[in-house]
Amino acid sequence: PEGDGGMGSVDGDAMSGNPYAGLVSHLRASWLSRKTRPMEYRVAQLEALGRFLDEKKQAVLEATAADMGKPPFEVELSETLLCKNELHETLNNLSHWMKDKHVDRPLATRLDSAFIRKEPYGVVLIIAPWNYPIYLILGPLIGAIAAGNCVIIKPSEISKNTERLVAEALPCYLDKDCFAVVTGGVQETTRLLENKFDYIFYTGSPPVGRIVMTAAAKHLTPVTLELGGKNPCYVSDTCDIPNMARRVVWGRFFNAGQTCIAPDYLLCSLEMQGKLLPALREAITEFYGPNPQESPDFGRIVGDKQFQRVRKLLCSGRVAIGGQTDEAERYIAPTILVDVQPSDPVMQEEIFGPILPIVVVANMDEAIDFINSRERPLAIYAFSSSDKVVNQVLERTSSGGFCGNDTLMHVTLTSLPFGGIGNSGLGMYHGKFTFDTFSHCRGCLKRGMGREPLNAPRYPPYSQKKFGI
Ligand code: NAD
């Protein structure tokens, strides 16, 4: 098939009728050959990934700019730097992570060797979305390689320029017998998913997450699902308003709002809403100037379909700030909506665009009830000068991750697990968590052949035993 990394074998195709069967069996043969097992091999592949990032830096900037007008600084921060942090952390710790972990033994096995061995799953499939089209491929890929797997990568067809770059350039850096890129959309991914994988790592929307998990269930393949949802941001009556406004505006309008952990809506009192609006307006102007359409630091919506969907959401409530659109450029201004009802369309789906609705609540308790009455989100944010308030929101809600008095920043720590819960996902990654995600923990006990009298108490005939006395 087109774009299968040039590795599909004709024999495999003819045998199963599935266009990707040959590629999968080729990778499986490589995995079974144990080629990916030595640490030196994994390190060499990871270092090659580092060279891809360095040498294709300009191409990544150009592709992501062509796909969604990503400002170069945002690409550096959210694509390149995050990948490099992951690489650095992994290369620094791999030998330690790979080591057998010896564990405590009860009396009966005290003289034996008991340990957990981290083993690769085998052939892994990574399916990525379009919003961070480099980081959301390389982030999981780094862990999958580090853990010793063979990998098929399926970038999003929506971010088509980055898809082309990944499909053409990445295989030049990696061992083609073990790593491949498959391109295409729904049709291709559906066929790809018919194959048996040993692990599937999917990032995208909850509805497609269900499709992926259903396909995986046919082969009893374990999955990680990194999904999305509506991330609430509670603002208490006591907070530093200008600082809060800058942190919220940055998190909401970064990548033109197309961020899975962006604050999706604000919850605050009516009094706070009155104070917030001028501060939000000021932060928007400070960041993007009087006309954000002319700012080199504000992105665009990725495609026409996505533009139409986000634009429709502007009809909810009343536009307090922004609201301008330009279809030709797929531009939607940084927008704040007020008078929004929980039943409005903008509160029914993940916004995934530069719109921030404000929902008025009486107090913190009502905000917490509101959050808990909805699907569990990927992130919850709480702003307050009182640590007690931030702690209350943390204590009494549930979400994939949490950040007090800022937005997005928790994603930058490789020491924190990143993932959803319930509708926002299943499993976690980043740093060592990625390595662990792609490793099977094999529980091993090795005993000596002697000392048989020690085993005698467990053998039949049981009638002669005095067990439990
Ligand atoms: P999407 O679910 O439409 O697509 C993701 C991937 O799935 C793409 O590679 C696509 O080709 C494939 N796909 C789409 N439909 C399919 C189908 N019917 N069968 C098989 N494969 C299919 O998601 P998207 O629009 O690319 O990304 C936006 C979503 O991703 C948002 O919900 C966002 O919150 C979420 N997201 C989550 C994270 C996270 O880390 N949790 C990160 C980024 C984005």
Short mmCIF file of C-alpha atoms and ligand atoms in Angstrom, two decimals:
data_model
loop_
_atom_site.label_atom_id
_atom_site.label_comp_id
_atom_site.label_asym_id
_atom_site.label_seq_id
_atom_site.Cartn_x
_atom_site.Cartn_y
_atom_site.Cartn_z
CA PRO A 1 0.00 0.00 0.00
CA GLU A 2 0.97 3.63 -0.43
CA GLY A 3 3.25 4.88 2.32
CA ASP A 4 3.83 1.65 4.20
CA GLY A 5 7.48 2.59 4.61
CA GLY A 6 8.32 0.37 1.64
CA MET A 7 8.50 -2.69 3.83
CA GLY A 8 5.26 -4.60 3.15
CA SER A 9 6.08 -8.05 1.83
CA VAL A 10 4.15 -9.31 -1.15
CA ASP A 11 4.06 -12.83 0.29
CA GLY A 12 2.36 -11.64 3.46
CA ASP A 13 -0.19 -9.67 1.45
CA ALA A 14 -1.13 -12.63 -0.67
CA MET A 15 -1.42 -14.90 2.36
CA SER A 16 -3.82 -12.93 4.45
CA GLY A 17 -5.38 -10.39 2.12
CA ASN A 18 -4.53 -7.68 4.60
CA PRO A 19 -2.31 -5.01 3.04
CA TYR A 20 -0.22 -4.67 6.22
CA ALA A 21 0.16 -8.35 7.14
CA GLY A 22 3.54 -8.60 5.41
CA LEU A 23 4.90 -5.58 7.23
CA VAL A 24 3.69 -6.82 10.60
CA SER A 25 5.14 -10.28 10.08
CA HIS A 26 8.45 -8.77 8.91
CA LEU A 27 8.68 -6.78 12.15
CA ARG A 28 7.63 -9.80 14.17
CA ALA A 29 10.45 -11.84 12.64
CA SER A 30 12.89 -9.07 13.57
CA TRP A 31 11.57 -9.03 17.11
CA LEU A 32 11.84 -12.81 17.41
CA SER A 33 15.44 -12.61 16.19
CA ARG A 34 16.11 -10.69 19.44
CA LYS A 35 17.80 -7.91 17.51
CA THR A 36 16.18 -5.21 19.63
CA ARG A 37 17.18 -6.77 22.96
CA PRO A 38 20.73 -5.48 23.58
CA MET A 39 20.95 -2.14 25.31
CA GLU A 40 23.56 -0.94 22.78
CA TYR A 41 21.05 -1.46 19.96
CA ARG A 42 18.36 0.52 21.76
CA VAL A 43 20.77 3.33 22.60
CA ALA A 44 21.93 3.54 18.97
CA GLN A 45 18.32 3.84 17.75
CA LEU A 46 17.52 6.47 20.38
CA GLU A 47 20.60 8.47 19.43
CA ALA A 48 19.49 8.29 15.81
CA LEU A 49 16.13 9.73 16.88
CA GLY A 50 18.07 12.59 18.48
CA ARG A 51 19.85 13.19 15.17
CA PHE A 52 16.47 13.24 13.39
CA LEU A 53 15.36 16.01 15.77
CA ASP A 54 18.55 18.02 15.21
CA GLU A 55 18.91 17.56 11.48
CA LYS A 56 15.22 17.94 10.63
CA LYS A 57 14.63 20.88 12.95
CA GLN A 58 13.96 23.29 10.10
CA ALA A 59 11.77 20.79 8.23
CA VAL A 60 9.69 20.25 11.39
CA LEU A 61 9.22 24.01 11.78
CA GLU A 62 8.13 24.31 8.15
CA ALA A 63 5.79 21.30 8.20
CA THR A 64 4.02 22.30 11.41
CA ALA A 65 3.74 25.90 10.18
CA ALA A 66 2.16 24.66 6.95
CA ASP A 67 -0.22 22.37 8.83
CA MET A 68 -1.55 24.80 11.44
CA GLY A 69 0.56 27.94 11.49
CA LYS A 70 2.42 26.78 14.56
CA PRO A 71 4.68 29.58 15.82
CA PRO A 72 8.33 28.41 15.82
CA PHE A 73 8.73 29.07 19.55
CA GLU A 74 5.73 26.85 20.31
CA VAL A 75 7.23 24.10 18.13
CA GLU A 76 10.55 24.37 19.97
CA LEU A 77 8.83 24.20 23.31
CA SER A 78 6.11 21.63 22.78
CA GLU A 79 7.57 19.39 20.10
CA THR A 80 11.38 19.52 20.10
CA LEU A 81 12.20 20.33 23.72
CA LEU A 82 9.72 17.85 25.19
CA CYS A 83 11.12 15.11 22.92
CA LYS A 84 14.68 15.99 23.87
CA ASN A 85 13.83 15.92 27.57
CA GLU A 86 12.35 12.45 27.12
CA LEU A 87 15.38 11.28 25.15
CA HIS A 88 17.81 12.68 27.68
CA GLU A 89 15.99 11.12 30.62
CA THR A 90 15.76 7.76 28.84
CA LEU A 91 19.38 7.60 27.68
CA ASN A 92 20.58 8.61 31.14
CA ASN A 93 18.58 5.96 32.94
CA LEU A 94 18.11 3.10 30.50
CA SER A 95 20.69 0.74 31.99
CA HIS A 96 19.11 1.20 35.41
CA TRP A 97 15.53 0.78 34.12
CA MET A 98 16.45 -2.40 32.24
CA LYS A 99 17.97 -4.14 35.26
CA ASP A 100 16.17 -7.05 36.91
CA LYS A 101 14.50 -5.91 40.12
CA HIS A 102 15.11 -8.39 42.91
CA VAL A 103 12.21 -8.71 45.33
CA ASP A 104 11.53 -9.94 48.85
CA ARG A 105 11.00 -13.67 49.35
CA PRO A 106 8.91 -15.42 51.98
CA LEU A 107 10.43 -18.21 54.06
CA ALA A 108 9.65 -21.01 51.57
CA THR A 109 11.70 -19.33 48.82
CA ARG A 110 14.21 -17.46 50.97
CA LEU A 111 17.16 -19.29 49.43
CA ASP A 112 16.05 -18.71 45.84
CA SER A 113 16.29 -15.86 43.38
CA ALA A 114 13.09 -13.85 42.77
CA PHE A 115 13.06 -10.94 40.38
CA ILE A 116 11.00 -8.85 37.96
CA ARG A 117 12.37 -8.76 34.45
CA LYS A 118 11.32 -5.92 32.14
CA GLU A 119 10.69 -7.49 28.74
CA PRO A 120 9.55 -5.90 25.49
CA TYR A 121 5.98 -6.75 24.41
CA GLY A 122 6.99 -7.40 20.80
CA VAL A 123 5.45 -5.55 17.87
CA VAL A 124 3.85 -2.31 18.98
CA LEU A 125 1.50 0.05 17.15
CA ILE A 126 1.55 3.78 17.93
CA ILE A 127 -1.35 5.82 16.53
CA ALA A 128 -0.99 9.59 16.82
CA PRO A 129 -3.24 12.65 16.41
CA TRP A 130 -2.43 15.86 14.54
CA ASN A 131 -2.19 18.54 17.22
CA TYR A 132 1.40 17.86 18.37
CA PRO A 133 2.36 15.70 15.40
CA ILE A 134 6.01 15.22 16.37
CA TYR A 135 5.92 14.95 20.15
CA LEU A 136 2.92 12.61 20.23
CA ILE A 137 4.77 10.21 17.93
CA LEU A 138 8.31 10.49 19.30
CA GLY A 139 7.29 10.63 22.97
CA PRO A 140 5.81 7.11 22.99
CA LEU A 141 8.30 5.90 20.36
CA ILE A 142 11.25 6.72 22.63
CA GLY A 143 9.81 4.50 25.37
CA ALA A 144 8.85 1.73 22.95
CA ILE A 145 12.40 1.60 21.53
CA ALA A 146 13.96 1.87 24.98
CA ALA A 147 11.90 -1.11 26.12
CA GLY A 148 13.14 -3.18 23.16
CA ASN A 149 10.06 -3.36 20.94
CA CYS A 150 9.60 -3.22 17.19
CA VAL A 151 7.23 -0.41 16.25
CA ILE A 152 4.78 0.66 13.57
CA ILE A 153 3.97 4.37 13.71
CA LYS A 154 0.74 5.72 12.29
CA PRO A 155 0.81 9.56 12.18
CA SER A 156 -2.37 11.55 11.63
CA GLU A 157 -3.37 12.16 8.04
CA ILE A 158 -4.84 15.54 9.06
CA SER A 159 -1.46 17.16 9.76
CA LYS A 160 -0.45 16.12 6.25
CA ASN A 161 2.83 18.03 5.93
CA THR A 162 4.19 16.59 9.15
CA GLU A 163 2.84 13.16 8.18
CA ARG A 164 4.85 13.33 4.95
CA LEU A 165 7.98 14.46 6.79
CA VAL A 166 7.70 11.65 9.34
CA ALA A 167 7.00 9.02 6.67
CA GLU A 168 9.88 10.15 4.44
CA ALA A 169 12.57 11.16 6.92
CA LEU A 170 12.14 9.12 10.09
CA PRO A 171 12.75 5.70 8.47
CA CYS A 172 16.11 7.01 7.18
CA TYR A 173 17.30 7.26 10.78
CA LEU A 174 15.91 4.03 12.23
CA ASP A 175 16.51 0.35 11.55
CA LYS A 176 14.01 -0.44 8.78
CA ASP A 177 13.72 -4.06 9.88
CA CYS A 178 12.29 -3.00 13.23
CA PHE A 179 10.58 0.37 12.77
CA ALA A 180 8.15 1.48 10.09
CA VAL A 181 5.74 4.29 9.36
CA VAL A 182 2.28 3.61 7.92
CA THR A 183 0.38 6.58 6.51
CA GLY A 184 -3.32 7.10 5.83
CA GLY A 185 -6.62 7.82 7.51
CA VAL A 186 -9.62 5.87 8.75
CA GLN A 187 -9.59 3.24 6.00
CA GLU A 188 -5.89 2.44 6.31
CA THR A 189 -5.92 2.47 10.11
CA THR A 190 -8.93 0.15 10.16
CA ARG A 191 -7.07 -2.40 8.03
CA LEU A 192 -3.90 -1.96 10.05
CA LEU A 193 -5.83 -2.65 13.26
CA GLU A 194 -7.02 -6.00 11.92
CA ASN A 195 -3.50 -7.30 12.49
CA LYS A 196 -2.37 -8.74 15.78
CA PHE A 197 -0.14 -6.36 17.73
CA ASP A 198 1.42 -7.00 21.11
CA TYR A 199 0.66 -3.50 22.37
CA ILE A 200 -1.28 -0.54 20.99
CA PHE A 201 -0.61 3.01 22.14
CA TYR A 202 -3.32 5.33 20.89
CA THR A 203 -3.60 9.12 21.28
CA GLY A 204 -6.75 10.82 20.00
CA SER A 205 -10.43 11.31 20.67
CA PRO A 206 -12.57 9.14 22.99
CA PRO A 207 -14.90 7.85 20.20
CA VAL A 208 -11.95 6.56 18.15
CA GLY A 209 -10.37 5.27 21.36
CA ARG A 210 -13.37 2.94 21.67
CA ILE A 211 -12.83 1.72 18.08
CA VAL A 212 -9.15 1.05 18.78
CA MET A 213 -9.90 -0.79 22.01
CA THR A 214 -12.54 -2.92 20.29
CA ALA A 215 -10.05 -3.89 17.57
CA ALA A 216 -7.42 -4.64 20.23
CA ALA A 217 -9.87 -6.80 22.20
CA LYS A 218 -10.15 -9.22 19.25
CA HIS A 219 -6.50 -10.16 19.84
CA LEU A 220 -6.49 -9.50 23.60
CA THR A 221 -3.90 -6.81 22.91
CA PRO A 222 -3.21 -4.45 25.81
CA VAL A 223 -3.71 -0.76 25.12
CA THR A 224 -2.84 2.67 26.36
CA LEU A 225 -5.48 5.23 25.40
CA GLU A 226 -4.48 8.88 25.67
CA LEU A 227 -7.78 10.65 25.05
CA GLY A 228 -9.31 14.08 25.56
CA GLY A 229 -12.26 15.83 27.11
CA LYS A 230 -13.29 19.08 28.73
CA ASN A 231 -10.75 20.30 31.28
CA PRO A 232 -12.31 22.54 33.95
CA CYS A 233 -10.46 25.49 35.41
CA TYR A 234 -11.81 26.80 38.70
CA VAL A 235 -10.91 30.36 39.69
CA SER A 236 -11.62 31.26 43.30
CA ASP A 237 -12.54 34.73 44.48
CA THR A 238 -9.13 35.18 46.03
CA CYS A 239 -6.39 35.02 43.45
CA ASP A 240 -3.85 37.22 41.75
CA ILE A 241 -6.00 38.12 38.79
CA PRO A 242 -3.38 39.40 36.29
CA ASN A 243 -1.12 36.38 36.89
CA MET A 244 -4.02 33.97 36.65
CA ALA A 245 -5.21 35.64 33.42
CA ARG A 246 -1.78 35.32 31.76
CA ARG A 247 -1.45 31.66 32.75
CA VAL A 248 -4.97 30.79 31.54
CA VAL A 249 -4.66 32.76 28.28
CA TRP A 250 -1.31 31.10 27.54
CA GLY A 251 -2.69 27.58 28.21
CA ARG A 252 -5.94 28.11 26.30
CA PHE A 253 -4.52 29.82 23.21
CA PHE A 254 -1.23 27.95 22.85
CA ASN A 255 -1.39 26.08 19.51
CA ALA A 256 -4.64 28.00 18.84
CA GLY A 257 -6.39 26.03 21.55
CA GLN A 258 -5.67 22.64 19.97
CA THR A 259 -4.18 21.08 23.09
CA CYS A 260 -5.61 18.05 24.87
CA ILE A 261 -4.85 19.50 28.32
CA ALA A 262 -5.87 23.09 27.56
CA PRO A 263 -8.26 24.61 30.10
CA ASP A 264 -11.55 24.06 28.28
CA TYR A 265 -13.80 26.31 30.40
CA LEU A 266 -13.61 28.55 33.44
CA LEU A 267 -15.75 28.15 36.53
CA CYS A 268 -16.01 31.23 38.76
CA SER A 269 -18.43 33.45 40.62
CA LEU A 270 -20.30 36.25 38.86
CA GLU A 271 -18.28 38.79 40.83
CA MET A 272 -15.02 37.17 39.74
CA GLN A 273 -16.17 37.06 36.11
CA GLY A 274 -16.53 40.86 36.21
CA LYS A 275 -12.95 41.24 37.45
CA LEU A 276 -11.55 38.57 35.15
CA LEU A 277 -12.73 39.90 31.82
CA PRO A 278 -10.53 43.03 31.72
CA ALA A 279 -7.53 40.97 32.87
CA LEU A 280 -8.13 38.32 30.19
CA ARG A 281 -8.47 41.04 27.56
CA GLU A 282 -5.23 42.62 28.73
CA ALA A 283 -3.35 39.31 28.64
CA ILE A 284 -4.63 38.54 25.13
CA THR A 285 -3.50 41.98 23.90
CA GLU A 286 -0.17 41.67 25.72
CA PHE A 287 0.52 38.31 24.03
CA TYR A 288 -0.97 38.74 20.56
CA GLY A 289 -1.29 42.52 20.04
CA PRO A 290 -4.46 44.44 19.16
CA ASN A 291 -5.16 42.15 16.19
CA PRO A 292 -4.18 38.53 16.93
CA GLN A 293 -4.68 37.65 13.24
CA GLU A 294 -1.50 39.60 12.53
CA SER A 295 0.46 38.05 15.36
CA PRO A 296 3.20 35.57 14.38
CA ASP A 297 2.61 33.94 17.76
CA PHE A 298 -0.96 32.77 17.22
CA GLY A 299 -1.70 29.62 15.23
CA ARG A 300 -4.51 28.47 12.94
CA ILE A 301 -7.07 25.66 12.97
CA VAL A 302 -5.64 22.57 11.31
CA GLY A 303 -8.29 21.94 8.61
CA ASP A 304 -11.55 23.18 7.09
CA LYS A 305 -13.72 20.56 8.78
CA GLN A 306 -12.22 21.38 12.17
CA PHE A 307 -12.61 25.12 11.47
CA GLN A 308 -16.35 24.74 10.73
CA ARG A 309 -16.85 22.70 13.88
CA VAL A 310 -15.09 25.19 16.17
CA ARG A 311 -16.70 28.23 14.54
CA LYS A 312 -20.18 26.82 15.24
CA LEU A 313 -19.38 26.82 18.95
CA LEU A 314 -19.17 30.64 18.90
CA CYS A 315 -22.98 30.67 18.88
CA SER A 316 -23.13 29.55 22.52
CA GLY A 317 -23.66 32.30 25.10
CA ARG A 318 -22.35 35.78 24.22
CA VAL A 319 -18.95 36.83 22.87
CA ALA A 320 -17.25 39.05 25.46
CA ILE A 321 -13.81 39.17 23.81
CA GLY A 322 -12.74 38.23 20.26
CA GLY A 323 -15.16 36.22 18.14
CA GLN A 324 -13.71 37.22 14.73
CA THR A 325 -13.12 34.49 12.14
CA ASP A 326 -11.51 34.26 8.70
CA GLU A 327 -12.38 31.12 6.82
CA ALA A 328 -9.71 31.57 4.14
CA GLU A 329 -6.98 31.45 6.81
CA ARG A 330 -8.83 29.12 9.18
CA TYR A 331 -8.41 31.87 11.76
CA ILE A 332 -10.51 32.10 14.89
CA ALA A 333 -9.62 34.94 17.26
CA PRO A 334 -8.85 34.24 20.91
CA THR A 335 -12.39 34.34 22.24
CA ILE A 336 -14.03 34.52 25.65
CA LEU A 337 -17.71 33.58 25.92
CA VAL A 338 -19.97 34.61 28.81
CA ASP A 339 -23.62 33.85 29.73
CA VAL A 340 -22.90 30.25 28.86
CA GLN A 341 -25.32 27.57 30.06
CA PRO A 342 -24.17 24.03 30.85
CA SER A 343 -26.56 22.78 28.15
CA ASP A 344 -25.04 25.00 25.39
CA PRO A 345 -23.20 23.24 22.51
CA VAL A 346 -19.86 24.72 23.64
CA MET A 347 -20.26 22.81 26.92
CA GLN A 348 -21.18 19.51 25.25
CA GLU A 349 -17.93 18.68 23.45
CA GLU A 350 -14.21 19.26 23.83
CA ILE A 351 -13.66 22.70 22.26
CA PHE A 352 -10.18 22.07 20.84
CA GLY A 353 -9.95 25.60 19.51
CA PRO A 354 -9.28 29.16 20.76
CA ILE A 355 -12.54 29.64 22.66
CA LEU A 356 -12.87 29.91 26.42
CA PRO A 357 -16.38 29.92 27.89
CA ILE A 358 -17.01 31.10 31.44
CA VAL A 359 -19.63 29.22 33.43
CA VAL A 360 -20.80 31.06 36.54
CA VAL A 361 -21.07 29.12 39.80
CA ALA A 362 -22.05 30.34 43.28
CA ASN A 363 -18.96 29.03 45.05
CA MET A 364 -16.27 26.34 45.17
CA ASP A 365 -18.70 23.62 46.30
CA GLU A 366 -20.91 24.25 43.28
CA ALA A 367 -17.85 24.22 41.00
CA ILE A 368 -16.78 20.85 42.42
CA ASP A 369 -20.30 19.43 42.02
CA PHE A 370 -20.34 20.69 38.43
CA ILE A 371 -17.00 19.00 37.68
CA ASN A 372 -18.05 15.74 39.35
CA SER A 373 -21.34 15.61 37.45
CA ARG A 374 -19.42 15.29 34.15
CA GLU A 375 -16.96 12.84 32.57
CA ARG A 376 -13.62 12.66 34.33
CA PRO A 377 -11.28 15.03 32.46
CA LEU A 378 -7.64 14.74 31.41
CA ALA A 379 -6.70 17.75 33.57
CA ILE A 380 -8.22 19.95 36.25
CA TYR A 381 -6.91 23.41 37.09
CA ALA A 382 -7.58 25.44 40.21
CA PHE A 383 -6.47 29.01 40.88
CA SER A 384 -6.53 30.51 44.35
CA SER A 385 -4.24 32.38 46.71
CA SER A 386 -5.46 29.96 49.32
CA ASP A 387 -3.68 26.63 49.32
CA LYS A 388 -6.72 25.25 51.14
CA VAL A 389 -8.96 25.97 48.15
CA VAL A 390 -6.50 24.41 45.68
CA ASN A 391 -6.26 21.35 47.94
CA GLN A 392 -10.04 21.08 48.22
CA VAL A 393 -10.44 20.98 44.44
CA LEU A 394 -7.64 18.40 44.22
CA GLU A 395 -9.11 16.28 47.05
CA ARG A 396 -12.73 16.27 45.96
CA THR A 397 -12.40 15.71 42.20
CA SER A 398 -10.87 13.10 39.89
CA SER A 399 -8.91 13.64 36.67
CA GLY A 400 -5.92 12.36 34.72
CA GLY A 401 -3.67 15.13 36.03
CA PHE A 402 -3.90 18.29 38.11
CA CYS A 403 -2.16 21.63 38.17
CA GLY A 404 -2.69 24.28 40.85
CA ASN A 405 -2.26 27.96 39.95
CA ASP A 406 -1.08 27.34 36.40
CA THR A 407 -2.08 25.52 33.21
CA LEU A 408 -0.30 22.87 31.07
CA MET A 409 2.90 22.97 33.14
CA HIS A 410 2.46 19.55 34.75
CA VAL A 411 3.06 18.00 31.30
CA THR A 412 6.66 19.27 31.32
CA LEU A 413 7.78 17.05 34.21
CA THR A 414 9.06 13.67 33.05
CA SER A 415 8.85 12.59 36.69
CA LEU A 416 5.05 12.82 36.62
CA PRO A 417 2.86 10.20 34.96
CA PHE A 418 0.72 11.60 32.16
CA GLY A 419 -2.58 10.01 31.22
CA GLY A 420 -6.32 10.08 31.60
CA ILE A 421 -8.93 8.34 33.68
CA GLY A 422 -12.36 7.12 32.58
CA ASN A 423 -13.42 8.95 29.44
CA SER A 424 -10.06 10.76 29.19
CA GLY A 425 -8.00 7.62 28.86
CA LEU A 426 -6.38 4.51 30.17
CA GLY A 427 -2.72 4.09 31.15
CA MET A 428 0.07 6.62 31.48
CA TYR A 429 3.45 7.63 30.10
CA HIS A 430 6.36 10.14 30.17
CA GLY A 431 9.85 9.44 31.46
CA LYS A 432 10.17 6.06 33.14
CA PHE A 433 6.40 5.57 32.91
CA THR A 434 6.78 5.30 29.12
CA PHE A 435 9.46 2.64 29.46
CA ASP A 436 7.25 0.76 31.92
CA THR A 437 4.22 1.09 29.64
CA PHE A 438 6.04 -0.70 26.84
CA SER A 439 7.59 -3.35 29.11
CA HIS A 440 5.98 -6.52 30.34
CA CYS A 441 6.88 -7.19 33.98
CA ARG A 442 7.83 -10.85 33.94
CA GLY A 443 7.71 -12.28 37.43
CA CYS A 444 10.53 -14.84 37.76
CA LEU A 445 11.58 -17.31 40.41
CA LYS A 446 14.73 -19.41 40.01
CA ARG A 447 15.30 -22.27 42.41
CA GLY A 448 18.14 -24.72 42.94
CA MET A 449 17.64 -28.43 42.24
CA GLY A 450 18.63 -29.56 45.76
CA ARG A 451 17.34 -29.03 49.30
CA GLU A 452 14.36 -31.33 48.67
CA PRO A 453 13.49 -31.83 52.32
CA LEU A 454 12.45 -28.18 52.42
CA ASN A 455 9.78 -28.98 49.80
CA ALA A 456 8.42 -32.07 51.48
CA PRO A 457 5.79 -30.24 53.56
CA ARG A 458 3.78 -29.30 50.45
CA TYR A 459 3.62 -32.72 48.76
CA PRO A 460 0.72 -35.25 49.04
CA PRO A 461 -0.55 -37.32 50.69
CA TYR A 462 -2.17 -34.37 52.46
CA SER A 463 -3.91 -36.56 55.01
CA GLN A 464 -0.64 -36.70 56.90
CA LYS A 465 -0.23 -32.89 57.01
CA LYS A 466 -0.96 -30.67 59.94
CA PHE A 467 -1.43 -27.52 57.86
CA GLY A 468 -2.75 -24.49 59.69
CA ILE A 469 -2.20 -25.86 63.19
P1 NAD B 1 -8.76 11.29 16.12
O1 NAD B 1 -9.26 10.35 17.13
O2 NAD B 1 -9.68 11.79 15.08
O3 NAD B 1 -7.51 10.68 15.34
C1 NAD B 1 -6.40 10.14 15.97
C2 NAD B 1 -5.79 9.05 15.11
O4 NAD B 1 -6.76 8.02 14.91
C3 NAD B 1 -5.35 9.50 13.73
O5 NAD B 1 -4.10 8.90 13.43
C4 NAD B 1 -6.45 9.00 12.82
O6 NAD B 1 -5.97 8.67 11.53
C5 NAD B 1 -6.93 7.75 13.53
N1 NAD B 1 -8.37 7.50 13.31
C6 NAD B 1 -9.35 8.41 13.18
N2 NAD B 1 -10.54 7.80 13.01
C7 NAD B 1 -10.30 6.47 13.03
C8 NAD B 1 -11.13 5.32 12.90
N3 NAD B 1 -12.46 5.42 12.72
N4 NAD B 1 -10.55 4.10 12.97
C9 NAD B 1 -9.22 3.98 13.17
N5 NAD B 1 -8.39 5.05 13.29
C10 NAD B 1 -8.92 6.27 13.22
O7 NAD B 1 -8.16 12.50 16.99
P2 NAD B 1 -7.55 13.84 16.46
O8 NAD B 1 -8.64 14.70 15.92
O9 NAD B 1 -6.37 13.57 15.60
O10 NAD B 1 -7.01 14.47 17.83
C11 NAD B 1 -7.80 15.21 18.68
C12 NAD B 1 -8.17 14.42 19.91
O11 NAD B 1 -7.03 13.84 20.49
C13 NAD B 1 -8.75 15.29 21.00
O12 NAD B 1 -9.83 14.63 21.60
C14 NAD B 1 -7.61 15.46 21.97
O13 NAD B 1 -8.01 15.76 23.29
C15 NAD B 1 -6.97 14.14 21.88
N6 NAD B 1 -5.58 14.21 22.31
C16 NAD B 1 -5.23 13.58 23.45
C17 NAD B 1 -3.93 13.68 23.90
C18 NAD B 1 -3.48 13.01 25.15
O14 NAD B 1 -2.28 12.96 25.37
N7 NAD B 1 -4.35 12.48 25.96
C19 NAD B 1 -3.00 14.41 23.16
C20 NAD B 1 -3.42 15.02 22.00
C21 NAD B 1 -4.71 14.92 21.58
#
